[in-house]
Tab-separated table of C-alpha atoms in Angstrom:
chain	number	residue	atom	x	y	z
A	124	MET	CA	-1.672	-137.724	28.828
A	125	ASP	CA	1.756	-138.010	27.681
A	126	CYS	CA	3.849	-139.528	30.593
A	127	MET	CA	7.038	-139.075	28.868
A	128	LYS	CA	6.540	-135.147	28.600
A	129	VAL	CA	5.031	-134.996	32.021
A	130	GLY	CA	8.221	-136.767	33.238
A	131	LYS	CA	10.568	-134.484	31.474
A	132	LEU	CA	8.725	-131.588	32.902
A	133	ILE	CA	8.941	-133.017	36.494
A	134	LEU	CA	12.800	-133.520	35.961
A	135	GLN	CA	13.183	-129.982	34.740
A	136	LEU	CA	11.163	-128.420	37.482
A	137	ARG	CA	13.022	-130.663	39.942
A	138	THR	CA	16.467	-129.648	38.787
A	139	GLU	CA	15.396	-125.815	38.732
A	140	LYS	CA	14.537	-126.153	42.416
A	141	GLY	CA	17.779	-127.949	43.287
A	142	LEU	CA	15.876	-131.006	44.680
A	143	THR	CA	16.849	-134.595	44.645
A	144	GLN	CA	14.370	-137.401	43.820
A	145	LYS	CA	14.393	-138.394	47.515
A	146	GLN	CA	13.650	-135.059	48.768
A	147	VAL	CA	10.586	-134.674	46.413
A	148	ALA	CA	9.557	-138.398	47.321
A	149	ASP	CA	9.857	-137.622	51.018
A	150	GLN	CA	7.525	-134.459	50.828
A	151	LEU	CA	4.955	-136.727	48.953
A	152	ASN	CA	5.460	-139.665	51.184
A	153	ILE	CA	6.307	-141.969	48.416
A	154	SER	CA	9.463	-143.844	47.143
A	155	ASN	CA	12.070	-142.193	45.272
A	156	LYS	CA	11.970	-144.936	42.758
A	157	THR	CA	8.514	-143.664	42.065
A	158	ILE	CA	9.971	-140.318	41.070
A	159	SER	CA	12.604	-141.991	39.035
A	160	LYS	CA	9.833	-143.996	37.114
A	161	TRP	CA	7.951	-140.719	36.376
A	162	GLU	CA	10.892	-138.948	35.044
A	163	CYS	CA	11.727	-141.926	32.817
A	164	GLY	CA	8.137	-141.771	31.192
A	165	LEU	CA	7.481	-145.134	32.675
A	166	GLY	CA	4.271	-143.839	34.390
A	167	CYS	CA	2.491	-140.684	35.635
A	168	PRO	CA	1.473	-139.405	39.144
A	169	ASP	CA	-1.761	-140.665	40.598
A	170	VAL	CA	-4.251	-138.004	40.667
A	171	SER	CA	-4.313	-137.647	44.281
A	172	LEU	CA	-0.707	-136.293	44.146
A	173	TRP	CA	-1.015	-133.807	41.603
A	174	GLU	CA	-1.736	-130.835	43.787
A	175	GLU	CA	0.876	-131.697	46.322
A	176	LEU	CA	3.451	-132.435	43.479
A	177	ALA	CA	2.660	-128.951	41.906
A	178	ASN	CA	3.163	-127.187	45.320
A	179	VAL	CA	6.575	-128.966	45.885
A	180	LEU	CA	7.782	-128.123	42.230
A	181	GLY	CA	6.191	-124.596	42.402
A	182	ALA	CA	4.195	-125.129	39.078
A	183	ASP	CA	0.716	-124.833	37.769
A	184	ILE	CA	-1.127	-128.077	37.889
A	185	LEU	CA	-2.646	-127.542	34.323
A	186	LYS	CA	1.005	-127.053	33.056
A	187	LEU	CA	2.120	-130.339	34.675
A	188	LEU	CA	-0.721	-132.200	33.242
A	189	GLN	CA	0.168	-130.911	29.719
A	190	GLY	CA	3.601	-131.712	30.253
A	191	GLU	CA	4.930	-128.442	28.838
A	192	LEU	CA	5.809	-124.863	30.034
A	193	THR	CA	5.159	-122.106	27.478
A	194	PRO	CA	7.397	-119.234	28.297
A	195	ASN	CA	6.163	-115.604	27.843
A	196	ARG	CA	8.188	-112.922	25.865
A	197	PRO	CA	10.649	-111.216	28.261
A	198	ASP	CA	9.133	-108.306	30.063
A	199	VAL	CA	10.607	-105.162	28.672
A	200	GLY	CA	9.857	-103.324	31.803
A	201	LYS	CA	7.332	-100.898	30.404
A	202	MET	CA	5.177	-99.908	33.371
A	203	ASP	CA	2.713	-98.199	30.999
A	204	ARG	CA	1.807	-101.681	29.719
A	205	ILE	CA	0.680	-102.767	33.197
A	206	GLN	CA	-2.668	-104.940	33.415
A	207	PHE	CA	-4.727	-105.166	36.587
A	208	TYR	CA	-6.527	-108.142	37.807
A	209	VAL	CA	-9.185	-108.779	40.513
A	210	CYS	CA	-10.164	-112.029	42.115
A	211	PRO	CA	-14.025	-112.131	41.982
A	212	VAL	CA	-13.935	-114.379	45.288
A	213	CYS	CA	-11.462	-112.735	47.567
A	214	GLY	CA	-11.180	-109.296	46.016
A	215	ASN	CA	-7.131	-109.818	45.780
A	216	ILE	CA	-5.616	-107.344	43.425
A	217	LEU	CA	-2.897	-108.639	41.112
A	218	THR	CA	-0.757	-106.829	38.404
A	219	SER	CA	1.684	-107.777	35.576
A	220	THR	CA	3.677	-105.896	33.093
A	221	GLY	CA	3.583	-108.372	30.382
A	222	ALA	CA	1.819	-111.495	29.256
A	223	ALA	CA	1.113	-113.724	32.198
A	224	SER	CA	-1.095	-116.472	33.545
A	225	ILE	CA	-2.722	-115.194	36.798
A	226	ALA	CA	-4.875	-117.275	39.029
A	227	CYS	CA	-6.461	-116.944	42.424
A	228	CYS	CA	-8.851	-118.950	44.361
A	229	GLY	CA	-8.664	-121.476	41.873
A	230	ARG	CA	-9.830	-119.320	39.192
A	231	GLN	CA	-7.916	-118.216	35.972
A	232	LEU	CA	-8.214	-114.379	35.951
A	233	GLN	CA	-8.411	-112.089	32.745
A	234	PRO	CA	-6.837	-108.596	32.702
A	235	LEU	CA	-9.197	-105.800	33.299
A	236	ILE	CA	-10.120	-103.552	30.187
A	237	PRO	CA	-11.004	-100.050	31.123
A	238	ASN	CA	-14.641	-99.492	30.810
A	239	ILE	CA	-15.423	-96.474	28.437
A	240	ASP	CA	-19.166	-96.726	28.962
A	241	ALA	CA	-18.641	-96.438	32.719
A	242	PRO	CA	-19.881	-93.503	34.773
A	243	LYS	CA	-16.773	-91.342	34.849
A	244	HIS	CA	-16.606	-90.543	38.593
A	245	THR	CA	-14.020	-88.035	37.355
A	246	PRO	CA	-11.608	-87.312	40.187
A	247	GLN	CA	-10.629	-83.483	40.595
A	248	VAL	CA	-6.778	-83.420	41.056
A	249	GLU	CA	-4.745	-80.695	42.646
A	250	GLU	CA	-1.146	-80.323	43.571
A	251	VAL	CA	-0.538	-80.151	47.328
A	252	ASP	CA	2.933	-79.895	48.961
A	253	ALA	CA	4.801	-81.614	45.875
A	254	GLU	CA	1.863	-84.131	45.901
A	255	TYR	CA	-1.338	-84.684	44.267
A	256	TYR	CA	-4.606	-84.737	46.025
A	257	ALA	CA	-7.533	-86.432	44.468
A	258	THR	CA	-11.273	-85.787	45.386
A	259	VAL	CA	-13.689	-88.401	44.112
A	260	GLN	CA	-17.505	-88.119	44.365
A	261	HIS	CA	-18.358	-91.800	44.725
A	262	GLU	CA	-20.433	-93.801	47.179
A	263	MET	CA	-18.593	-96.295	49.539
A	264	ARG	CA	-20.984	-98.931	50.442
A	265	ARG	CA	-20.254	-102.704	50.594
A	266	GLU	CA	-22.488	-103.120	47.418
A	267	HIS	CA	-20.780	-100.386	45.373
A	268	TYR	CA	-17.484	-98.876	46.176
A	269	LEU	CA	-14.020	-98.243	44.769
A	270	LEU	CA	-11.498	-101.068	45.395
A	271	PHE	CA	-8.364	-99.122	44.287
A	272	ALA	CA	-6.806	-96.366	42.694
A	273	ALA	CA	-3.474	-96.619	40.994
A	274	CYS	CA	-0.977	-94.199	39.223
A	275	VAL	CA	1.259	-95.348	36.509
A	276	ASN	CA	3.860	-93.751	34.453
A	277	ASP	CA	6.919	-95.335	32.462
A	278	ASP	CA	8.758	-96.606	35.301
A	279	ARG	CA	6.807	-96.960	38.475
A	280	VAL	CA	3.475	-97.827	39.837
A	281	TRP	CA	1.563	-96.460	43.005
A	282	LEU	CA	-1.647	-98.380	44.525
A	283	ASN	CA	-3.971	-97.409	47.106
A	284	ARG	CA	-6.560	-100.002	48.432
A	285	PHE	CA	-9.886	-98.805	49.501
A	286	TYR	CA	-12.534	-100.313	51.707
A	287	PRO	CA	-16.370	-99.832	52.161
A	288	GLU	CA	-17.022	-96.867	54.545
A	289	GLN	CA	-13.496	-95.331	53.907
A	290	SER	CA	-13.120	-91.808	52.226
A	291	PRO	CA	-12.622	-92.417	48.410
A	292	ASN	CA	-10.239	-89.333	48.513
A	293	PHE	CA	-6.515	-89.907	48.348
A	294	ARG	CA	-2.891	-88.393	47.898
A	295	PHE	CA	-0.398	-89.865	45.436
A	296	PRO	CA	3.092	-88.829	44.554
A	297	ASN	CA	4.007	-86.611	41.934
A	298	MET	CA	5.964	-88.947	39.598
A	299	ARG	CA	6.947	-86.534	36.971
A	300	GLY	CA	6.353	-86.918	33.361
A	301	GLY	CA	2.544	-87.556	33.520
A	302	GLY	CA	1.191	-90.740	33.566
A	303	SER	CA	-2.293	-92.479	33.969
A	304	LEU	CA	-4.754	-92.535	36.739
A	305	TYR	CA	-6.797	-95.682	37.253
A	306	LEU	CA	-9.975	-96.105	39.377
A	307	TYR	CA	-11.653	-99.570	39.885
A	308	CYS	CA	-15.252	-99.458	40.855
A	309	THR	CA	-16.897	-102.604	42.032
A	310	GLU	CA	-19.913	-102.043	39.806
A	311	HIS	CA	-18.531	-100.299	36.628
A	312	GLY	CA	-15.061	-102.041	36.665
A	313	LEU	CA	-11.813	-100.200	35.595
A	314	ILE	CA	-11.597	-96.631	34.593
A	315	LYS	CA	-8.571	-94.884	33.040
A	316	TYR	CA	-7.859	-91.180	33.181
A	317	GLU	CA	-4.608	-89.321	31.663
A	318	LEU	CA	-3.296	-87.523	34.607
A	319	ASP	CA	-2.080	-84.467	32.340
A	320	VAL	CA	-5.643	-84.038	31.059
A	321	LEU	CA	-6.990	-84.118	34.882
A	322	LEU	CA	-4.377	-81.445	35.852
A	323	ASN	CA	-5.087	-79.177	32.734
A	324	LYS	CA	-8.760	-79.342	33.284
A	325	ASP	CA	-8.215	-78.147	36.944
A	326	ARG	CA	-5.755	-75.259	35.690
A	327	ARG	CA	-8.506	-74.184	33.158
A	328	LEU	CA	-11.324	-73.865	35.448
A	329	PRO	CA	-10.176	-70.494	37.191
A	330	GLU	CA	-9.889	-69.024	33.590
A	331	LYS	CA	-13.354	-70.174	32.613
A	332	ARG	CA	-15.022	-68.683	35.326
A	333	ARG	CA	-12.889	-65.370	35.055
A	334	ASP	CA	-14.179	-65.308	31.437
A	335	SER	CA	-17.904	-65.904	32.412
A	336	TYR	CA	-17.709	-63.067	35.175
A	337	GLU	CA	-16.071	-60.429	32.472
A	338	ARG	CA	-19.030	-61.209	30.122
């Protein structure tokens, strides 16, 4: 462990938080001279203090140990680049619109990748009172259910969480300009649909039926 790098990072994070050495020391129940020693690179925090120090400074423990924070590229604000994460322990749903280090329940999470081989569970979408109503044929048991549905376009995201025994049908706003509809199945993962395709499919059905009757 490079104590000099760790000390510089502690100093940087403490300054960003607007904390004095004494304020940090008081929260850790140690001497402020100890904080000064760390920041000068003359020693590193004891392992028993790392978790509490990370909480005080609002930092990732691993980054503190490495003594460096690697910034991501600026978020350009494109919602269509959104990434979804689901914690395998508590089921927490998290999102990011750019590169991010996401963790939950002590585990580093990877962004979900839409599963092209999953059963489609294709929703039937219709426009109702300036909103959309989606009907999904999907079981809702604790062993296998839809965890969430999300609609995303260029500048906004709508998300609906579901629970076992709850109906998987849902309403979502007409965001204008199309967008993508996502479903997350606890067994088959994330599935992505283009909203325009779902709506066009619904609109073509009456014409197909009419053609079949005429023949």
